[in-house]
Short mmCIF file of C-alpha atoms in Angstrom, two decimals:
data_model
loop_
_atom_site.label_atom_id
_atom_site.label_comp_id
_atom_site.label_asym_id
_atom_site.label_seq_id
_atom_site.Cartn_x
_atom_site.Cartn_y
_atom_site.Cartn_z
CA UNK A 19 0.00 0.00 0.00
CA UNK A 20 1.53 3.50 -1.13
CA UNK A 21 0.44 6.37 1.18
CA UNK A 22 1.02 9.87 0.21
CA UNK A 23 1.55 12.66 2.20
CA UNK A 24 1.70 16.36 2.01
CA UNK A 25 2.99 18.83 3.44
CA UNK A 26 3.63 22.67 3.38
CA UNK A 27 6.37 22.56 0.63
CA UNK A 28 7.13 18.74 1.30
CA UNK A 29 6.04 15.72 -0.92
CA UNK A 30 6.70 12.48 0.34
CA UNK A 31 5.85 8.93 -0.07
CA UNK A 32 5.77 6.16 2.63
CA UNK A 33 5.30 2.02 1.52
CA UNK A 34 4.01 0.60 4.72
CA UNK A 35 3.38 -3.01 5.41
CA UNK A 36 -0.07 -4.02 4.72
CA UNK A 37 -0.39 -6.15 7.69
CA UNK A 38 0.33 -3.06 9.82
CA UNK A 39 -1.87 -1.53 12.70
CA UNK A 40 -2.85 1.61 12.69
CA UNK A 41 -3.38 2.67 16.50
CA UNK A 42 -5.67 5.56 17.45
CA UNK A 43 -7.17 7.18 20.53
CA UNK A 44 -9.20 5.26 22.78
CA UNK A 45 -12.99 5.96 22.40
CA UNK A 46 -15.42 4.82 25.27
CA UNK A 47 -19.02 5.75 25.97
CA UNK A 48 -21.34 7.87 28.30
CA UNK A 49 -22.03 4.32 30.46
CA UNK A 50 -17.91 4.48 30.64
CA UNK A 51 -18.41 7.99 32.18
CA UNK A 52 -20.81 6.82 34.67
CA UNK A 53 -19.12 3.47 35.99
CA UNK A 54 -15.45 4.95 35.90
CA UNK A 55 -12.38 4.24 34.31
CA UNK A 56 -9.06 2.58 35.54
CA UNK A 57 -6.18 3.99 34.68
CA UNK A 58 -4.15 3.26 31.24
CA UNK A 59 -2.01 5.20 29.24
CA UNK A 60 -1.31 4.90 25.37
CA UNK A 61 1.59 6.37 23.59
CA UNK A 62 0.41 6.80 20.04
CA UNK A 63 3.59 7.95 17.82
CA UNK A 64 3.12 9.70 14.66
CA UNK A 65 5.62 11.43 12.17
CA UNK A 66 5.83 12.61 8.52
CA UNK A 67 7.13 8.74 7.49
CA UNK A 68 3.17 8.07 9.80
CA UNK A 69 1.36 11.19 9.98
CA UNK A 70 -2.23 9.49 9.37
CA UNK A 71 -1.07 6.06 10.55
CA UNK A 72 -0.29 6.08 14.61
CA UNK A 73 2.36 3.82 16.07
CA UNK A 74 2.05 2.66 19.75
CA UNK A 75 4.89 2.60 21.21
CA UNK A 76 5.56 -0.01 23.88
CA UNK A 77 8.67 -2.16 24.76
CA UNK A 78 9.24 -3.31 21.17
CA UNK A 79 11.52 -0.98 19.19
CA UNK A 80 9.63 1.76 17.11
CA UNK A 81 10.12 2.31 13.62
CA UNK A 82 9.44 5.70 13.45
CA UNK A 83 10.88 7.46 16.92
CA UNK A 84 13.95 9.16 15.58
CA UNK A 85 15.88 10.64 19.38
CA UNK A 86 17.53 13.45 17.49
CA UNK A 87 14.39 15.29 16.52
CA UNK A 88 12.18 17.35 18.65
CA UNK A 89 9.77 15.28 20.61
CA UNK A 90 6.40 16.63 21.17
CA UNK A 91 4.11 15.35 23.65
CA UNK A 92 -0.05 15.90 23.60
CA UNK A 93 -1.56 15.71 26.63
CA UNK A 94 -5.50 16.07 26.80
CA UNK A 95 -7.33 16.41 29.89
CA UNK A 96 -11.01 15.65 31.97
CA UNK A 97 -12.90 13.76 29.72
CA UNK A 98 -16.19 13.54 30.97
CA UNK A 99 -18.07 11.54 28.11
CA UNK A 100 -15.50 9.46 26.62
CA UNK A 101 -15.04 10.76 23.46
CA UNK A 102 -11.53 11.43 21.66
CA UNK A 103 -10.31 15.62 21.70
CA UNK A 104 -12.25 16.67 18.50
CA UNK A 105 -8.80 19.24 18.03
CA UNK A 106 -6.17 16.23 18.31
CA UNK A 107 -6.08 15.22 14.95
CA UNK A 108 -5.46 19.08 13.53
CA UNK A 109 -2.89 19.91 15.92
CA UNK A 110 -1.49 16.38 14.68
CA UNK A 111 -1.49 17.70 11.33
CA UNK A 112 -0.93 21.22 12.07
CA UNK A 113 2.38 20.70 14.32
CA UNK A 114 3.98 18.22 11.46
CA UNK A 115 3.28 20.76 8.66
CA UNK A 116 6.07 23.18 10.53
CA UNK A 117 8.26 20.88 11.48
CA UNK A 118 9.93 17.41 11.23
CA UNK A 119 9.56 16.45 14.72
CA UNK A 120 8.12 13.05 16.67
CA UNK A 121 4.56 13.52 18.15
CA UNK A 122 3.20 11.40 20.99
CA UNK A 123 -0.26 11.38 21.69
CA UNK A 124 -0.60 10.90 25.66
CA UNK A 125 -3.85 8.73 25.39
CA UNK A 126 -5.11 8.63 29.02
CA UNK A 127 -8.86 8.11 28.45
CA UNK A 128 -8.94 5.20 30.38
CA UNK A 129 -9.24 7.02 33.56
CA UNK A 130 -9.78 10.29 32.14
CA UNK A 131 -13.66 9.63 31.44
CA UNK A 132 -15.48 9.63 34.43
CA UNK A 133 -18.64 11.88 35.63
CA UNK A 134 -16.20 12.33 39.29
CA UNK A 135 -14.16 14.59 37.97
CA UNK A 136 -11.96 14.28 41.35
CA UNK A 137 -11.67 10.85 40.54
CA UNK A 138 -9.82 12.08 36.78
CA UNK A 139 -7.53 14.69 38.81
CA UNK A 140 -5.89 12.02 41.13
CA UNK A 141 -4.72 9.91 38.49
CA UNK A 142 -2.92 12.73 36.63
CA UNK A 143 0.52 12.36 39.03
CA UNK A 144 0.04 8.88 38.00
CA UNK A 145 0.48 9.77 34.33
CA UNK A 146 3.41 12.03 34.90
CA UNK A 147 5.18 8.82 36.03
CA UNK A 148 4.65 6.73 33.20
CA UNK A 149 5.50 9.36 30.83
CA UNK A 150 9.04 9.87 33.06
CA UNK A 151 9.51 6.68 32.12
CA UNK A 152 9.15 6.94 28.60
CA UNK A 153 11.34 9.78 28.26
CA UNK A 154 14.13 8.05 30.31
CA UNK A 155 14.20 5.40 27.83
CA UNK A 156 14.72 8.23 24.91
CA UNK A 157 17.60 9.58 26.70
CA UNK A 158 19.30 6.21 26.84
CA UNK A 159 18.62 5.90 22.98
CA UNK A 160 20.11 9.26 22.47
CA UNK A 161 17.55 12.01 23.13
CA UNK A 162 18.17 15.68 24.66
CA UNK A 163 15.70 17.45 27.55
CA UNK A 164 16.41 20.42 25.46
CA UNK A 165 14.21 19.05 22.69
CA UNK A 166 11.37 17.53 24.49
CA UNK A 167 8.23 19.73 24.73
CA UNK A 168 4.85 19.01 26.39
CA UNK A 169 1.83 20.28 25.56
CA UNK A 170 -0.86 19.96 28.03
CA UNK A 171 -4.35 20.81 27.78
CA UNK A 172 -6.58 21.38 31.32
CA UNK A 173 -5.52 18.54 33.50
CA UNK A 174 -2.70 17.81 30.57
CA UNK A 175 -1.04 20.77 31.69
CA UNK A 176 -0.63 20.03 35.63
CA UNK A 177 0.71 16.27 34.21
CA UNK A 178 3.36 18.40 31.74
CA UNK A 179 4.29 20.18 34.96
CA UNK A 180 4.59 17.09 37.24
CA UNK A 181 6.44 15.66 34.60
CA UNK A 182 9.07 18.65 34.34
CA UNK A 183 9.27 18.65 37.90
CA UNK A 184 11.05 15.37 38.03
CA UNK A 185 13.72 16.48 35.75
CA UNK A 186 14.12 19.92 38.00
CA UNK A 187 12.57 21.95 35.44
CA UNK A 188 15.50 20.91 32.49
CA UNK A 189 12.79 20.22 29.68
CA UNK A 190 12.84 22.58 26.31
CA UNK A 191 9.08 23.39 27.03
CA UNK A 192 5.63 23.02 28.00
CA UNK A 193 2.78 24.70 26.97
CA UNK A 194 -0.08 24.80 29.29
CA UNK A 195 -3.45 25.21 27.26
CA UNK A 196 -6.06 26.49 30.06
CA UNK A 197 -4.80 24.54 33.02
CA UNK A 198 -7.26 22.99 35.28
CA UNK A 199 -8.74 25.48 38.05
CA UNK A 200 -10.82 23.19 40.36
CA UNK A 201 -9.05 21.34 42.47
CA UNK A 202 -5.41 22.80 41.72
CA UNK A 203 -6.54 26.84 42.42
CA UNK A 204 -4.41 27.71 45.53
CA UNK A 205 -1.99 24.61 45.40
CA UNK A 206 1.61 25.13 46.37
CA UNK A 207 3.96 25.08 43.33
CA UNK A 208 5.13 21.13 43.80
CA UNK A 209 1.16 20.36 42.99
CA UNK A 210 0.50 21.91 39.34
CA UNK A 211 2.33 23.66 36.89
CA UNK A 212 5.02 26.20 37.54
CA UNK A 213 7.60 28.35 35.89
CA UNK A 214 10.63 26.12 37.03
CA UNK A 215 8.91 22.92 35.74
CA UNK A 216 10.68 23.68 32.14
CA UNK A 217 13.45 25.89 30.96
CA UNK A 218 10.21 28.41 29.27
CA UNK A 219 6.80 27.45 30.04
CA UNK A 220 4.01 29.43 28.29
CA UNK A 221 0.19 29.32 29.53
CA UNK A 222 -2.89 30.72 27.52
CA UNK A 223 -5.68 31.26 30.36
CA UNK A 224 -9.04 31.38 28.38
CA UNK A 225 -11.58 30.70 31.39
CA UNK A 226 -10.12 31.80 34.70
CA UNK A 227 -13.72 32.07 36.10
CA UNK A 228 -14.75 28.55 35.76
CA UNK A 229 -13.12 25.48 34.32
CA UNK A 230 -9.39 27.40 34.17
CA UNK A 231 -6.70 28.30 36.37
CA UNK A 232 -6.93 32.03 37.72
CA UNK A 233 -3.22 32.93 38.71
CA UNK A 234 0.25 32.99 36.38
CA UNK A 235 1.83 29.56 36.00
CA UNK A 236 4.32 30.32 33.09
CA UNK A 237 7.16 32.01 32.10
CA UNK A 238 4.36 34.29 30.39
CA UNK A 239 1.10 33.91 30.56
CA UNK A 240 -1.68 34.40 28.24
CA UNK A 241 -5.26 36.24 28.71
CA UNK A 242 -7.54 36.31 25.69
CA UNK A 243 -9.92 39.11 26.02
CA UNK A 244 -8.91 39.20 29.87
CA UNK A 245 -8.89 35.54 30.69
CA UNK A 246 -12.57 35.44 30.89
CA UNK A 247 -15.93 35.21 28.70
CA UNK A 248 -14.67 34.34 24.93
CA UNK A 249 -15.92 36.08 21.71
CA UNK A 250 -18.27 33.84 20.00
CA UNK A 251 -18.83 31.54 22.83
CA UNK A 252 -22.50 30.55 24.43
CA UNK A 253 -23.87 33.33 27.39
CA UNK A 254 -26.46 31.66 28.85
CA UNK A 255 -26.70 27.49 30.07
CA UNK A 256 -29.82 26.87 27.81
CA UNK A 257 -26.57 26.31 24.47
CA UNK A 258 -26.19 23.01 26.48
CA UNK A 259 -22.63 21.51 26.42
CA UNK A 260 -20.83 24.35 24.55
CA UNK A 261 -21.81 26.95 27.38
CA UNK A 262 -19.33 24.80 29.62
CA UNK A 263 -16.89 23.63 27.45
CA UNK A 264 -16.28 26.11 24.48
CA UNK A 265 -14.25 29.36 27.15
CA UNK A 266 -11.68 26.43 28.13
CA UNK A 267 -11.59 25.22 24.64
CA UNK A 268 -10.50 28.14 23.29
CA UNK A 269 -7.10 28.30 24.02
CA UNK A 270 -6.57 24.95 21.95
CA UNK A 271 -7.87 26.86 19.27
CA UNK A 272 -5.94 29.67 19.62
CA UNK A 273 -3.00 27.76 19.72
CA UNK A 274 -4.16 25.70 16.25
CA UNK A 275 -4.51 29.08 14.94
CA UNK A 276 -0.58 30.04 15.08
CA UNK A 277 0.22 27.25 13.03
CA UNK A 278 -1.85 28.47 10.69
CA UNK A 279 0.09 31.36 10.21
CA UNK A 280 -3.03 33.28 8.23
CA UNK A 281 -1.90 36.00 11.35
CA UNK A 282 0.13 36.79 13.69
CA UNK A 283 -2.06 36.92 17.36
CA UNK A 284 -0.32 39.87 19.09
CA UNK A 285 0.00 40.01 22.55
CA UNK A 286 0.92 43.28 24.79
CA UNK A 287 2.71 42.34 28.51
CA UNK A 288 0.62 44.46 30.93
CA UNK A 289 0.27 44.65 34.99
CA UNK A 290 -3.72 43.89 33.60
CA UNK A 291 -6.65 43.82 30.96
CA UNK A 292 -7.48 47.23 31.98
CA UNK A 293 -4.58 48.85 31.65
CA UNK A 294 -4.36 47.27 28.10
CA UNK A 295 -7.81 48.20 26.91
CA UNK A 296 -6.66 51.91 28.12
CA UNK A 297 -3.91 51.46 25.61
CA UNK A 298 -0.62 51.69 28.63
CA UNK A 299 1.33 48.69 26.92
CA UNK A 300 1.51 49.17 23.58
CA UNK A 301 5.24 48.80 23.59
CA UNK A 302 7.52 45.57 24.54
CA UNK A 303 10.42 45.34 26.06
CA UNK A 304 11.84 47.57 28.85
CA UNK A 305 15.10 49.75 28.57
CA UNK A 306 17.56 48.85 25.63
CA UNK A 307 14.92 46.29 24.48
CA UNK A 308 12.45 48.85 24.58
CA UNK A 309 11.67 48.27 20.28
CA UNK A 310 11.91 44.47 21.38
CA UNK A 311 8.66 42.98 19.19
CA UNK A 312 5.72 41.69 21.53
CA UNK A 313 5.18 38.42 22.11
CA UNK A 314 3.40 36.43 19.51
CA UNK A 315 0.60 33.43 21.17
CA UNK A 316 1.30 29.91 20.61
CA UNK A 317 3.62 27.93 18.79
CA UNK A 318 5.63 30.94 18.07
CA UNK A 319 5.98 32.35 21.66
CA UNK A 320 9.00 30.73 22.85
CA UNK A 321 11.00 33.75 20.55
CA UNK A 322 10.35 35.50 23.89
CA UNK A 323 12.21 32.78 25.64
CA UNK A 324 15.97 34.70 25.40
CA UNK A 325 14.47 38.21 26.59
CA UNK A 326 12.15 37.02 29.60
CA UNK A 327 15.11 34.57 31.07
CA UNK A 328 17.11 38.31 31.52
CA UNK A 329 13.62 39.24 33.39
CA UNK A 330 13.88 38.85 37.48
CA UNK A 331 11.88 37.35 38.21
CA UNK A 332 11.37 35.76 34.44
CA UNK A 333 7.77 36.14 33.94
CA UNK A 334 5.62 38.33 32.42
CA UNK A 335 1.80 38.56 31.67
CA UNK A 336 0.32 39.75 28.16
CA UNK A 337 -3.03 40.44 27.49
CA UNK A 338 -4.89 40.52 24.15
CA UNK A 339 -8.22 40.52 22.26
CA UNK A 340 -9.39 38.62 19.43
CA UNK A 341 -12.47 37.71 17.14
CA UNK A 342 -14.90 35.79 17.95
CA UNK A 343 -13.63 33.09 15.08
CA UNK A 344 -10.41 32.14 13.04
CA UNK A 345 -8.13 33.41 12.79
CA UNK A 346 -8.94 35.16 15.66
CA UNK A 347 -6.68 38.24 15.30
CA UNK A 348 -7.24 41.98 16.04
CA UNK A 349 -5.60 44.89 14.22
CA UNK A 350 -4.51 47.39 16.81
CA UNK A 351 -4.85 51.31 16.44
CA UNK A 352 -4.68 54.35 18.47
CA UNK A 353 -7.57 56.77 17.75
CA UNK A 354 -6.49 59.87 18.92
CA UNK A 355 -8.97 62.78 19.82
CA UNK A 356 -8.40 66.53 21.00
CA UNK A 357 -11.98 68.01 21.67
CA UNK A 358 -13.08 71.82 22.31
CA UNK A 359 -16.15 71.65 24.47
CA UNK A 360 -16.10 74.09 27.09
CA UNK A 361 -17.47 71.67 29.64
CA UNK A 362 -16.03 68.06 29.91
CA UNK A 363 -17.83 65.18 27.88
CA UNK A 364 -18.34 61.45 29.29
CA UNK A 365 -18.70 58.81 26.89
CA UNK A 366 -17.61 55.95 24.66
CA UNK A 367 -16.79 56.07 21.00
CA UNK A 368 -17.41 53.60 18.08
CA UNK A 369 -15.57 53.63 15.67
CA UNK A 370 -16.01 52.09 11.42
CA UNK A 371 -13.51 52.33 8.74
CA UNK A 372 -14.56 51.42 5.33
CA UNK A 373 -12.31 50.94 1.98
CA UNK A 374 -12.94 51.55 -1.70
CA UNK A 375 -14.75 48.62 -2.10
CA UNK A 376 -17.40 48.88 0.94
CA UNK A 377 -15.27 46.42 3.18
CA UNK A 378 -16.05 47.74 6.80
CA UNK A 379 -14.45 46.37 10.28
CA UNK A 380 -16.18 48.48 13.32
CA UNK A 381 -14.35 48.99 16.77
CA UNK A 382 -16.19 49.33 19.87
CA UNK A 383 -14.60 51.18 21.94
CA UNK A 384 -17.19 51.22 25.47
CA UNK A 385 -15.06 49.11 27.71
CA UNK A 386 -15.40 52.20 30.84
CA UNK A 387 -16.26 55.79 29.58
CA UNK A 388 -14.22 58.57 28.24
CA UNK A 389 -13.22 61.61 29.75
CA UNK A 390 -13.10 64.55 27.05
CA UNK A 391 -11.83 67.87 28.46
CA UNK A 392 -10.97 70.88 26.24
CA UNK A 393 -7.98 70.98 24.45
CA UNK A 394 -6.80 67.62 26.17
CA UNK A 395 -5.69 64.55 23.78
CA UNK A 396 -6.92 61.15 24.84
CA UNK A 397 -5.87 58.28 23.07
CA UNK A 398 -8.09 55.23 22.66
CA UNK A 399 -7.44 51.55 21.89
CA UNK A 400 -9.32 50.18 18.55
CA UNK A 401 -9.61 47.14 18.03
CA UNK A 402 -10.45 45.71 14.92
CA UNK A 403 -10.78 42.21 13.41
CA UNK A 404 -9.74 43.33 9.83
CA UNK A 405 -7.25 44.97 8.29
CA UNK A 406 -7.84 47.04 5.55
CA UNK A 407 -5.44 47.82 2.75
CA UNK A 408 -6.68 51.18 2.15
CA UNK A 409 -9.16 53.41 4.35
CA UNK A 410 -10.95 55.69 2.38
CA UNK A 411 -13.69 56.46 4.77
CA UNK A 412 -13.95 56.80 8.61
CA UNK A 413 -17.61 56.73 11.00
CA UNK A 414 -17.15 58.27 13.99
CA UNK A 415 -20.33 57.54 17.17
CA UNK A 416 -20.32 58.92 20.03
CA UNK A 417 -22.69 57.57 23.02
CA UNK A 418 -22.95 58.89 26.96
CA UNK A 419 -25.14 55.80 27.46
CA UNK A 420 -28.33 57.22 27.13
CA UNK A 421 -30.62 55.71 24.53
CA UNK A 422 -33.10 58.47 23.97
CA UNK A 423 -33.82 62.50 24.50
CA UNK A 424 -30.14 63.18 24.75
CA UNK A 425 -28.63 65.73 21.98
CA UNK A 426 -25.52 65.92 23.38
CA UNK A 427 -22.91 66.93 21.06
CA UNK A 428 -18.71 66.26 21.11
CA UNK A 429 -16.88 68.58 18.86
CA UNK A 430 -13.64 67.37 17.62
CA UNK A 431 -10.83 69.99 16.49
CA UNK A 432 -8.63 67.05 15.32
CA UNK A 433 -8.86 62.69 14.71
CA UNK A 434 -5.78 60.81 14.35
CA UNK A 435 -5.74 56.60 13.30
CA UNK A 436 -2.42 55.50 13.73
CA UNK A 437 -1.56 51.75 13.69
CA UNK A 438 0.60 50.00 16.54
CA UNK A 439 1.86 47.25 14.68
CA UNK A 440 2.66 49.09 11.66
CA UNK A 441 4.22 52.60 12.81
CA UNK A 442 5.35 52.98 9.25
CA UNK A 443 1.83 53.40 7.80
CA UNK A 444 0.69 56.82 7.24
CA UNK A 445 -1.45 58.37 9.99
CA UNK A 446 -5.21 59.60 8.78
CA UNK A 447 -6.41 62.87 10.24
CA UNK A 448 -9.49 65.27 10.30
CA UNK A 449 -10.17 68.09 11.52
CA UNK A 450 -13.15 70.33 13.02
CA UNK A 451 -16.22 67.41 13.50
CA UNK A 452 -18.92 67.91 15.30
CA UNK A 453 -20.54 64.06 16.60
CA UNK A 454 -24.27 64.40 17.89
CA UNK A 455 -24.89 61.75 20.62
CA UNK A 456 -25.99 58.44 19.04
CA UNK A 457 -25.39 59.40 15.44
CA UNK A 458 -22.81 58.02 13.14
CA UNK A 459 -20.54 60.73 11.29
CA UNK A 460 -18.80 59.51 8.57
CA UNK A 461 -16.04 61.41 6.14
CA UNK A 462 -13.22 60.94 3.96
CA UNK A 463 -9.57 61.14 6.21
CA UNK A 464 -7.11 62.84 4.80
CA UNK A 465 -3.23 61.91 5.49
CA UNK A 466 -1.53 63.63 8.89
CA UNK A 467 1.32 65.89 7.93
CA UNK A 468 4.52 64.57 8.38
CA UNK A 469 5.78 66.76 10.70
CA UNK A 470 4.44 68.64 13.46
CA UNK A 471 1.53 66.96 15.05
CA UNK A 472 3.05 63.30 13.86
CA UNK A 473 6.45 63.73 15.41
CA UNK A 474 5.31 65.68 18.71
CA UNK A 475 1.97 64.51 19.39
CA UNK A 476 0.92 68.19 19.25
CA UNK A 477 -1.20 70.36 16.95
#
């Protein structure tokens, strides 16, 4: 049987035994859930020579594992109903595409899937151990710490860490994908995942107010949209499963979305999510780093590794927002505004561009309200999910919050749209607006001179 498989740039063709066994995740049942599982642990291999094709690997010699390579280990975690990850297979796929490296999928089901979730979290030391052994037995054959990285998803995570405990924290990495809360919240360091447990360890926290971990466990830490409620995801308990599930998913899809490369997700270190969404950390790096580029979430964030191991202590958190689907990024601009009201103005302000072709992308910009005083600049954060090549109209909206029987009206002597991530594009301007309350003003920006108000932030 000829199997062939592509990749990004890479044709290849495998002849595989017919008589061989193709391994995959185990896949048990709701009655599974109910009577409880014992413990066993799988080790499914897979490779470019077997991306599609799974070896297990047990005491018998593999004919894929190749030491010298980078070793990746998938972790899953609680799994309540018995049913494989849905995401395992992509991030299978996804993690071969950029780069030759071995892939072992940690298949704990079998004492993963049970209704007592309590019952799942004591077994995950358990794990750790039989993984420890695994890896012991790649170092014999050849293999580095330096290239072994874990990737652990909820409960997966707290196994990665107990896992780089035992080799005093001298792994490459792990990558903590919303690490359990319940039941490891408030534990001392030795009893989940911590910043020693790897030489960098990177944590995306997408549901710190239910199923995730509140506090920093990494090297640098991750908070989509704060950490909290996700864009796109179920409000209310009567969406059934996905109200509980799809906030602590989405970090694994964030992740999946870096090796996608379609963008770059962007993320600003900040003390918090306020004091990002009031635009204070638009800049990375401190001192002679101070033009250091911001971290990037995901696969890609360990080209922060070199700057935060200078840090003391080395760790940092970074806060970002994204769309409420793939690929998830946000375009970042500052909308500057000097008003000339005599009397201060309290508000929020939306914000629209539009290009030639009628392609909008709106930012909302409503997180607290606005102080506008006269003559004063205030800069705002907008957000926005696209990026368009050319604006050739801007909306301006201004709101106090009250819906009706309000003609309150901001007068603007100057806008400025500048973009974070690309200084180098030119800055729009206009000048002398008047916004009624509620009403959308739209108009044609013209370019910012180049001197003057660009370079000293003055009129």
């Amino acid at each position: 049987m000829l199997r062939l498989c592509c990749f990004i740039g890479l044709m290849c063709s495998v002849k595989s035994d017919p008589a061989e066994r193709c391994d995959s995740i185990t896949r048990l049942s709701i009655y599974s859930a109910f009577v409880g599982t014992g413990l066993k642990v799988k080790q499914l291999l897979y490779t470019r020579q077997n991306p599609d094709c799974a070896e297990m690997l047990d005491s018998k010699a593999s004919r894929y594992l190749n030491v010298t390579r980078r070793t990746t280990f998938i972790i899953h975690g609680y799994r309540p109903t018995g049913s494989p990850p849905i995401w395992l297979a992509e991030l299978v796929r996804l993690l071969l595409a950029v780069e030759d490296m071995n892939i072992v999928v940690v298949d704990w089901n079998r004492g993963a899937t049970t209704f007592v979730y309590h019952h799942a979290s004591g077994k995950t030391k358990k794990v750790a151990e039989i993984l420890k052994e695994r890896i012991d037995q790649m170092l014999k054959d050849g293999a580095s710490l330096d290239s072994i990285y874990m990737i652990g998803v909820s409960l997966g995570a707290h196994i990665s860490g107990f896992v780089g405990q035992m080799y005093n924290g001298t792994l490459g990495r792990i990558t903590g994908l919303d690490p359990a809360g319940p039941l490891f919240n408030g534990k001392p360091p030795e009893d989940r995942l911590d910043p020693t447990d790897a030489q960098f360890v990177d944590v995306i926290h997408s549901d710190t107010d239910a199923l995730g971990f509140r506090e920093t466990l990494g090297n640098i830490d991750f908070y989509p949209n704060g950490g909290l409620d996700q864009p796109g995801c179920p409000k209310t308990i009567f969406s059934g499963l996905q109200y509980f599930k799809c906030d602590h998913q989405r970090s694994v899809y964030l992740y999946l979305s870096s090796l996608k490369k379609n963008c770059n997700i962007t993320a600003y270190p900040c003390n918090s999510y306020r004091d990002y969404r009031n635009g204070k950390c638009v800049s990375c790096g401190e001192g002679a780093n101070r033009t250091l580029s911001c971290p990037l979430l995901g696969y890609y964030a360990d080209k922060w590794k070199n700057y935060l191991t200078q840090k003391n202590p080395p760790e940092t958190k970074a806060f970002f927002d994204t769309s409420d689907k793939e690929p998830f990024c946000m375009h970042h601009y500052f909308v500057d505004i000097i008003t000339w009201n005599e009397n201060m103005r309290k508000g929020s302000i939306t914000v629209k561009l539009i290009d030639q072709a009628g392609n909008s992308t709106e930012s909302k910009i409503d997180h607290e309200p606005t102080k506008f005083q006269k003559y004063h600049q205030v800069s705002l954060l907008a957000r926005f999910d696209q990026e368009l090549e050319k604006v050739a109209k801007i909306s301006l909206e201004f709101s106090t919050g009250t819906l009706i029987g309000s003609n309150c009206k901001l007068k603007i002597l100057r806008m400025r749209l500048r973009s974070i991530a690309q200084p180098e594009k030119p800055h729009l301007c206009r000048y002398d607006l008047v916004l009624t309350e509620n009403t959308e003003t739209d108009f044609q920006p013209i370019p910012c001179p180049r001197y003057g108000d660009v370079a000293s932030g003055k009129l």
